[in-house]
mmCIF file of C-alpha atoms in Angstrom:
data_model
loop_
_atom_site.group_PDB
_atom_site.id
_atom_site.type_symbol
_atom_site.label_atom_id
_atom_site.label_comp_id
_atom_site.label_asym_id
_atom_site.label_seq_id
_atom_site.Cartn_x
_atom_site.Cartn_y
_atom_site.Cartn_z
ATOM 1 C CA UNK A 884 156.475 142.192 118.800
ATOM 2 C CA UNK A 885 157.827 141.203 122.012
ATOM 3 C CA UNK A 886 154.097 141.943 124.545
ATOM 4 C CA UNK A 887 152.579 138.328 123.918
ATOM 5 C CA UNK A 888 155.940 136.509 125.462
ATOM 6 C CA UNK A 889 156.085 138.837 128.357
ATOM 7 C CA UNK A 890 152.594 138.753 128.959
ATOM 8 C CA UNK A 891 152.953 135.068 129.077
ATOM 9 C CA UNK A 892 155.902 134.908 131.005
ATOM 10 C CA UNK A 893 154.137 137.303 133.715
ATOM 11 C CA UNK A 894 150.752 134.967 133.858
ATOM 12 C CA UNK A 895 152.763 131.853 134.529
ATOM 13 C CA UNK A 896 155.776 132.614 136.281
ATOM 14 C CA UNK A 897 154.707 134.610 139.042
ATOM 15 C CA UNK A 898 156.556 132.854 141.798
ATOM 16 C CA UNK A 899 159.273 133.744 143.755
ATOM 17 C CA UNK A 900 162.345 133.153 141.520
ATOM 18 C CA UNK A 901 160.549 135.804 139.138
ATOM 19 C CA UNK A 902 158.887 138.603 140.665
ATOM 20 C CA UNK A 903 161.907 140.851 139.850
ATOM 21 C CA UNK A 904 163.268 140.007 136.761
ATOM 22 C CA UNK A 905 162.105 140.946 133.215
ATOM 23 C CA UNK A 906 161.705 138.610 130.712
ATOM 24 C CA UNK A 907 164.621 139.272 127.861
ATOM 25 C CA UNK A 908 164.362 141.609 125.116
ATOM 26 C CA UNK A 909 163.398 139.645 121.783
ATOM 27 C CA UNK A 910 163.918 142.530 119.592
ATOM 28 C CA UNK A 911 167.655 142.344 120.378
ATOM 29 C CA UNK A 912 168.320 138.804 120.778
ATOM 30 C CA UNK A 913 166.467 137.031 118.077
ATOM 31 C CA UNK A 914 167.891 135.790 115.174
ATOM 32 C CA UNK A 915 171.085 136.701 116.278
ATOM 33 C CA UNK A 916 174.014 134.334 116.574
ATOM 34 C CA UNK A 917 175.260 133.019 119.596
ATOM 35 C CA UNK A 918 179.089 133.317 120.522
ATOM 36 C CA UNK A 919 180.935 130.331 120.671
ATOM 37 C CA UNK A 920 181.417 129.904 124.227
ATOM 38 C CA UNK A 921 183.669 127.146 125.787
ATOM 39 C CA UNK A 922 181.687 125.273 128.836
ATOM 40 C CA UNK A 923 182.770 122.409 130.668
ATOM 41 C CA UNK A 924 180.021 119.487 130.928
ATOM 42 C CA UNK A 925 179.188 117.198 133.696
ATOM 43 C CA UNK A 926 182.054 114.788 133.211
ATOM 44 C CA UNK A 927 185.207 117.157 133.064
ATOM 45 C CA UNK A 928 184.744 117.733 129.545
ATOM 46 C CA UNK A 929 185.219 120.593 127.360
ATOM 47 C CA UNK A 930 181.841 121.910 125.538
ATOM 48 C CA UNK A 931 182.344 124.242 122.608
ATOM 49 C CA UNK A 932 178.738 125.473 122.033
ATOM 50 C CA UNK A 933 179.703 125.652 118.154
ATOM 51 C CA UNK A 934 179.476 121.597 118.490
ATOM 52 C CA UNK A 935 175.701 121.786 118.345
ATOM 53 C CA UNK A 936 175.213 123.323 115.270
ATOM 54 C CA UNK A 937 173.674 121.640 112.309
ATOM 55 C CA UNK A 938 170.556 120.963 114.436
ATOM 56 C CA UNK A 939 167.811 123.260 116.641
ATOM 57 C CA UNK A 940 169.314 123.080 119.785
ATOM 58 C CA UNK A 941 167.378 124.062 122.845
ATOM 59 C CA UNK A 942 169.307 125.556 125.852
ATOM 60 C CA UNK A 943 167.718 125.807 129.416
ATOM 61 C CA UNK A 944 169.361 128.192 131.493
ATOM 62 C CA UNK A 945 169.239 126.926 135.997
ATOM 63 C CA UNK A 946 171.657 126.168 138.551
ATOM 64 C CA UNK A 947 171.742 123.268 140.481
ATOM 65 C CA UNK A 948 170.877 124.085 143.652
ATOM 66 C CA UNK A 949 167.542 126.030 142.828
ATOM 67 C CA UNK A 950 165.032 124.902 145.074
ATOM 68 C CA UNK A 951 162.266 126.074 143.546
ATOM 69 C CA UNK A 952 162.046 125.992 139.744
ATOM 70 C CA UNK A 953 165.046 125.034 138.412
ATOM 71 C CA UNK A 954 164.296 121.300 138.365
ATOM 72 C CA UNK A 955 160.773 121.234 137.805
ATOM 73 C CA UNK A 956 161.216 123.213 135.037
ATOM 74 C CA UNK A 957 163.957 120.622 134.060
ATOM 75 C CA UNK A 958 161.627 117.686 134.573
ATOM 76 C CA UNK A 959 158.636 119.248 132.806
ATOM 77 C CA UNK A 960 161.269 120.146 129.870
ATOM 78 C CA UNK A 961 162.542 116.387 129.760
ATOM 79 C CA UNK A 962 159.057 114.889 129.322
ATOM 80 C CA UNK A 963 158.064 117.768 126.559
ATOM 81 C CA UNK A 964 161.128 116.538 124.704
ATOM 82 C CA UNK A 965 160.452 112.857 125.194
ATOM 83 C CA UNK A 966 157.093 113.740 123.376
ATOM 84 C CA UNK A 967 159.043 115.904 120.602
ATOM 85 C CA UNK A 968 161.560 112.605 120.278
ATOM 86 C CA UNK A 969 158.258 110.900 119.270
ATOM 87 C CA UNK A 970 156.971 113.200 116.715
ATOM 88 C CA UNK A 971 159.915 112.843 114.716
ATOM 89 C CA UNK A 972 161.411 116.100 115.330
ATOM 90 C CA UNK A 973 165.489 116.163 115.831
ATOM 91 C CA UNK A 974 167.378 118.535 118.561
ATOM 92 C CA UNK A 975 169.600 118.768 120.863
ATOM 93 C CA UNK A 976 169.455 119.969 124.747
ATOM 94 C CA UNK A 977 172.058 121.897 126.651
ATOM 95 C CA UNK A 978 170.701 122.804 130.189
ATOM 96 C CA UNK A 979 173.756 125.004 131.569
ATOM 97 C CA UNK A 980 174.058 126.921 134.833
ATOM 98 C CA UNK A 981 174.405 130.397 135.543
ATOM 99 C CA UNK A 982 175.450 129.672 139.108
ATOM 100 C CA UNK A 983 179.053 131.022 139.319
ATOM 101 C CA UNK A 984 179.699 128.473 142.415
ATOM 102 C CA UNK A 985 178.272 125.436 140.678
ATOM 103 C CA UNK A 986 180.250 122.165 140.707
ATOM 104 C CA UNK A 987 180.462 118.988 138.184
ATOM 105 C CA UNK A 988 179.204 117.426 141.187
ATOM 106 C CA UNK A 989 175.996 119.587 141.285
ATOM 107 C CA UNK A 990 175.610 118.883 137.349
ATOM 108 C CA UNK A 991 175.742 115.017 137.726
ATOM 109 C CA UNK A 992 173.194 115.100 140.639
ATOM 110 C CA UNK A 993 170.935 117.062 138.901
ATOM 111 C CA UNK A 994 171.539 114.567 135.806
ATOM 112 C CA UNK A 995 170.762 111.732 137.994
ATOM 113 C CA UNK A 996 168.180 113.155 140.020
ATOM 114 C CA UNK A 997 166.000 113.962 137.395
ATOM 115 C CA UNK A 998 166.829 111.286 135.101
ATOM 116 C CA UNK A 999 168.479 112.863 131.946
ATOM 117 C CA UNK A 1000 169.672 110.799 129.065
ATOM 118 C CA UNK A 1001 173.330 110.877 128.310
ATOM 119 C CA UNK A 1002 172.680 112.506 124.650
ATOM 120 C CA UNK A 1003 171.147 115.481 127.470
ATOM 121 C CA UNK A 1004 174.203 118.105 127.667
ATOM 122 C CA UNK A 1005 174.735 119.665 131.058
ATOM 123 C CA UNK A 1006 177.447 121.865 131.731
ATOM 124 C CA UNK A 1007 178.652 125.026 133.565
ATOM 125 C CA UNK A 1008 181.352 127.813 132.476
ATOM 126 C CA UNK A 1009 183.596 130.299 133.847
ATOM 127 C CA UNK A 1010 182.263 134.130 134.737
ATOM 128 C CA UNK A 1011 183.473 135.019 131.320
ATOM 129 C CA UNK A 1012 181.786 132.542 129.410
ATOM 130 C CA UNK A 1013 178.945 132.498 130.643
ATOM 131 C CA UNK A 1014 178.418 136.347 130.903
ATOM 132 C CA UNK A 1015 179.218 136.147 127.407
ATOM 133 C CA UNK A 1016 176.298 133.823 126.633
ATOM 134 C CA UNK A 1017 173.465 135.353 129.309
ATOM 135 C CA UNK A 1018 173.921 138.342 127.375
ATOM 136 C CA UNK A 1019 173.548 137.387 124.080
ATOM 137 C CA UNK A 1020 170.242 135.490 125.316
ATOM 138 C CA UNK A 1021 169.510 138.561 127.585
ATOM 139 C CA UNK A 1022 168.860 136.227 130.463
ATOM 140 C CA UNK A 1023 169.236 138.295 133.776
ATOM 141 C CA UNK A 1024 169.505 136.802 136.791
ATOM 142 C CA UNK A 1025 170.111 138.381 141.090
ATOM 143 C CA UNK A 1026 171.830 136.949 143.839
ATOM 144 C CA UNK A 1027 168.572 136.953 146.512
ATOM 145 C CA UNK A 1028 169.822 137.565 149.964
ATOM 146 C CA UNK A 1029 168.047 134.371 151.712
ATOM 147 C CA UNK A 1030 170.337 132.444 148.643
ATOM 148 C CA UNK A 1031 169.843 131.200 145.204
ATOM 149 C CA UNK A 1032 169.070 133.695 142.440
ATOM 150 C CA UNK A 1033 165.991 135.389 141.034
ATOM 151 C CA UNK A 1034 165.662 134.720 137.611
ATOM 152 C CA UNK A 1035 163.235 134.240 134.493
ATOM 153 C CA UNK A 1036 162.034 130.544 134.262
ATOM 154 C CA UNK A 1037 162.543 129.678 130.091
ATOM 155 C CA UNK A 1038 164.184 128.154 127.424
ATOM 156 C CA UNK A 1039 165.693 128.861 124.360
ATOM 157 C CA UNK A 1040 165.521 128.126 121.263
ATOM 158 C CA UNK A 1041 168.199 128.159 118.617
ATOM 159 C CA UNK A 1042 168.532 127.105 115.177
ATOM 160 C CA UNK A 1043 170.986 124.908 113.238
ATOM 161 C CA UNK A 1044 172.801 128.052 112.178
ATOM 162 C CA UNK A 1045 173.624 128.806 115.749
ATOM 163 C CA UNK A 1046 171.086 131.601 115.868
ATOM 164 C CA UNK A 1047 168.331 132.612 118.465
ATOM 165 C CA UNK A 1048 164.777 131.301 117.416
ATOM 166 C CA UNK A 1049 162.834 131.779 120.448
ATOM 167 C CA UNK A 1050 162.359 131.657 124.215
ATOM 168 C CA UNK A 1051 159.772 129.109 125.960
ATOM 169 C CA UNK A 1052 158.032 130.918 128.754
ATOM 170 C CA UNK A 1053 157.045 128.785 131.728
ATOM 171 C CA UNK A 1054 157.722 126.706 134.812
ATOM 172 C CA UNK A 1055 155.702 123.885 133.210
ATOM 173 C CA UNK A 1056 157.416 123.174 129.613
ATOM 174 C CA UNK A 1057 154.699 123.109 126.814
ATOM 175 C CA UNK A 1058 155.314 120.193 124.840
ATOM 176 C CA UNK A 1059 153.114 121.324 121.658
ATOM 177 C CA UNK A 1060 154.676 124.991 121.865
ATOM 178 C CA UNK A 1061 158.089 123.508 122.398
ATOM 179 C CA UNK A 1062 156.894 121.428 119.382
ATOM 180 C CA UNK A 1063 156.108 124.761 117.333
ATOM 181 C CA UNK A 1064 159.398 126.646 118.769
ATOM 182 C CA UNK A 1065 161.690 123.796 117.363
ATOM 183 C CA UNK A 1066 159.794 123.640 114.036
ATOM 184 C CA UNK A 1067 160.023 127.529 113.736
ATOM 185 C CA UNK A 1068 163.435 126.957 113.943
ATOM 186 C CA UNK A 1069 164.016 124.704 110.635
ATOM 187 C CA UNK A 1070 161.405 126.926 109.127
ATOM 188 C CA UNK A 1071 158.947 123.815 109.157
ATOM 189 C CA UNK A 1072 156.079 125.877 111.397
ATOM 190 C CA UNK A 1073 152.790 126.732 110.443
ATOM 191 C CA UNK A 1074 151.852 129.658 108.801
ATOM 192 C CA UNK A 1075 150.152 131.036 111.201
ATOM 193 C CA UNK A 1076 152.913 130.616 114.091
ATOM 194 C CA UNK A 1077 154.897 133.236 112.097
ATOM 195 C CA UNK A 1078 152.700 135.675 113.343
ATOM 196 C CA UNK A 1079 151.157 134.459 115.948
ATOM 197 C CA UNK A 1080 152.365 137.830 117.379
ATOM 198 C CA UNK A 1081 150.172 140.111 115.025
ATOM 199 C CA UNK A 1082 147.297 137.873 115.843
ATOM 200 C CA UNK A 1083 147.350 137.827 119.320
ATOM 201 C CA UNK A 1084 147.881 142.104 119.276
ATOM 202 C CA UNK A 1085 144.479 141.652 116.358
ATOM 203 C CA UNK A 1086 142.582 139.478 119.345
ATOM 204 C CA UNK A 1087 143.725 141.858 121.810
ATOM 205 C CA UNK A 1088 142.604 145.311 120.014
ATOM 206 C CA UNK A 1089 139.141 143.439 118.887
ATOM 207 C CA UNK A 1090 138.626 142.646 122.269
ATOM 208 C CA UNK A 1091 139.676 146.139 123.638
ATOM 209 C CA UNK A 1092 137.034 147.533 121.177
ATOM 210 C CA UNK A 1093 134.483 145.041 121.754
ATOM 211 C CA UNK A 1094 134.261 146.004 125.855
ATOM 212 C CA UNK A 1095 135.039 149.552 124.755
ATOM 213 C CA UNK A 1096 131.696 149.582 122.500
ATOM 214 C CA UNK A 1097 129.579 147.367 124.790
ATOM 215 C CA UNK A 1098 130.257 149.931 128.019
ATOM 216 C CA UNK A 1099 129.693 153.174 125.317
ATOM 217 C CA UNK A 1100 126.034 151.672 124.633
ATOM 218 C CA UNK A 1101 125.201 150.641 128.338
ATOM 219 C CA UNK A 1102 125.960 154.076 129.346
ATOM 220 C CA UNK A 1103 124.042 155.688 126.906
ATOM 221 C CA UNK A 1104 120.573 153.479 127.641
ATOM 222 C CA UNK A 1105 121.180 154.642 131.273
ATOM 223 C CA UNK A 1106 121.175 158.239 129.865
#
């Protein structure tokens, strides 16, 4: 169930912040709840992640001092959501970082840098915490020695009950499959989102067979 993500996530993240990281495992994480850890956001405050259930949140998982795809994937991720904002479609947005030496004062540059609304949670937590929560989302991440971390570039999806929905694979945020992630999520998506994973894997084998039957009969007019 879990090949079209990865093979998405390999097509369009192969930069340096991803060359050695797998993409997380969805047959463990999804639809599974997510613990109520306790962050601290941008201003000094404290950030239950409990307080954003009731609506599809989606989380984006950087660290401030990326300097390669941490903010554009945090630009192209406030401009999907501008266009979700439009459609009608209600969320929240938690971008938190994974960086264990990150700083309020990293969080509110990157806030002001990029231009994030104040309804925009950003917010950082202790080794514990936020263990706690790359774990449950399977997000891995490695201390590079040059500096800064490899790690996947996505975001998450999670529902109103506080459960995993799905991951958004990409540098460049997708505003009409953010659109479809965020719908999935209050059960509002097509019908034929569901399983868009069974229809890619039907494309794939058709196509498999199609090459696989075209070669067979080339051969055999050469023979």
């Amino acid at each position: 169930m879990s090949l079209a993500p990865q093979l998405v996530f390999f097509l369009s993240t192969l930069v340096w912040a991803t060359t050695t990281i797998l993409p997380p495992n969805e047959g463990r994480t999804l639809g599974k709840p997510l613990p109520d850890v306790v962050l601290t956001d941008d201003a000094g405050r404290a950030l239950r992640l409990d307080q954003f259930a009731g609506k599809p949140l989606i989380i984006s998982p950087i660290f401030t001092s990326c300097l390669h795809t941490c903010t554009p994937i945090t630009r192209s991720l406030l401009k999907a959501t501008e266009q979700l904002r439009k459609e009608g479609l209600e969320f929240r947005v938690l971008s938190v970082s994974f960086d264990p030496d990150e700083t309020q004062a990293g969080l509110a540059r990157l806030r002001k840098k990029v231009g994030l609304p104040e309804s925009w949670s950003v917010a950082l937590g202790d080794s514990i915490q936020m263990g706690t929560l790359l774990e449950a989302l399977d997000f891995k991440t490695m201390r590079m020695e040059e500096g800064g971390y490899a790690h996947p570039n996505l975001v998450a999806v999670v529902d109103p009950q506080s459960r995993l929905s799905s991951y958004v694979y990409g540098v460049d945020v997708s505003a009409p499959q953010l659109s479809l992630a965020v719908r999935e999520s209050v059960g509002a998506a097509p019908w034929w989102y569901r399983f868009r994973y069974a229809l890619f894997l039907a494309i794939f084998l058709a196509t498999v067979v199609s090459i696989g039957s075209f070669v067979y009969l080339l051969r055999r007019r050469k023979g």
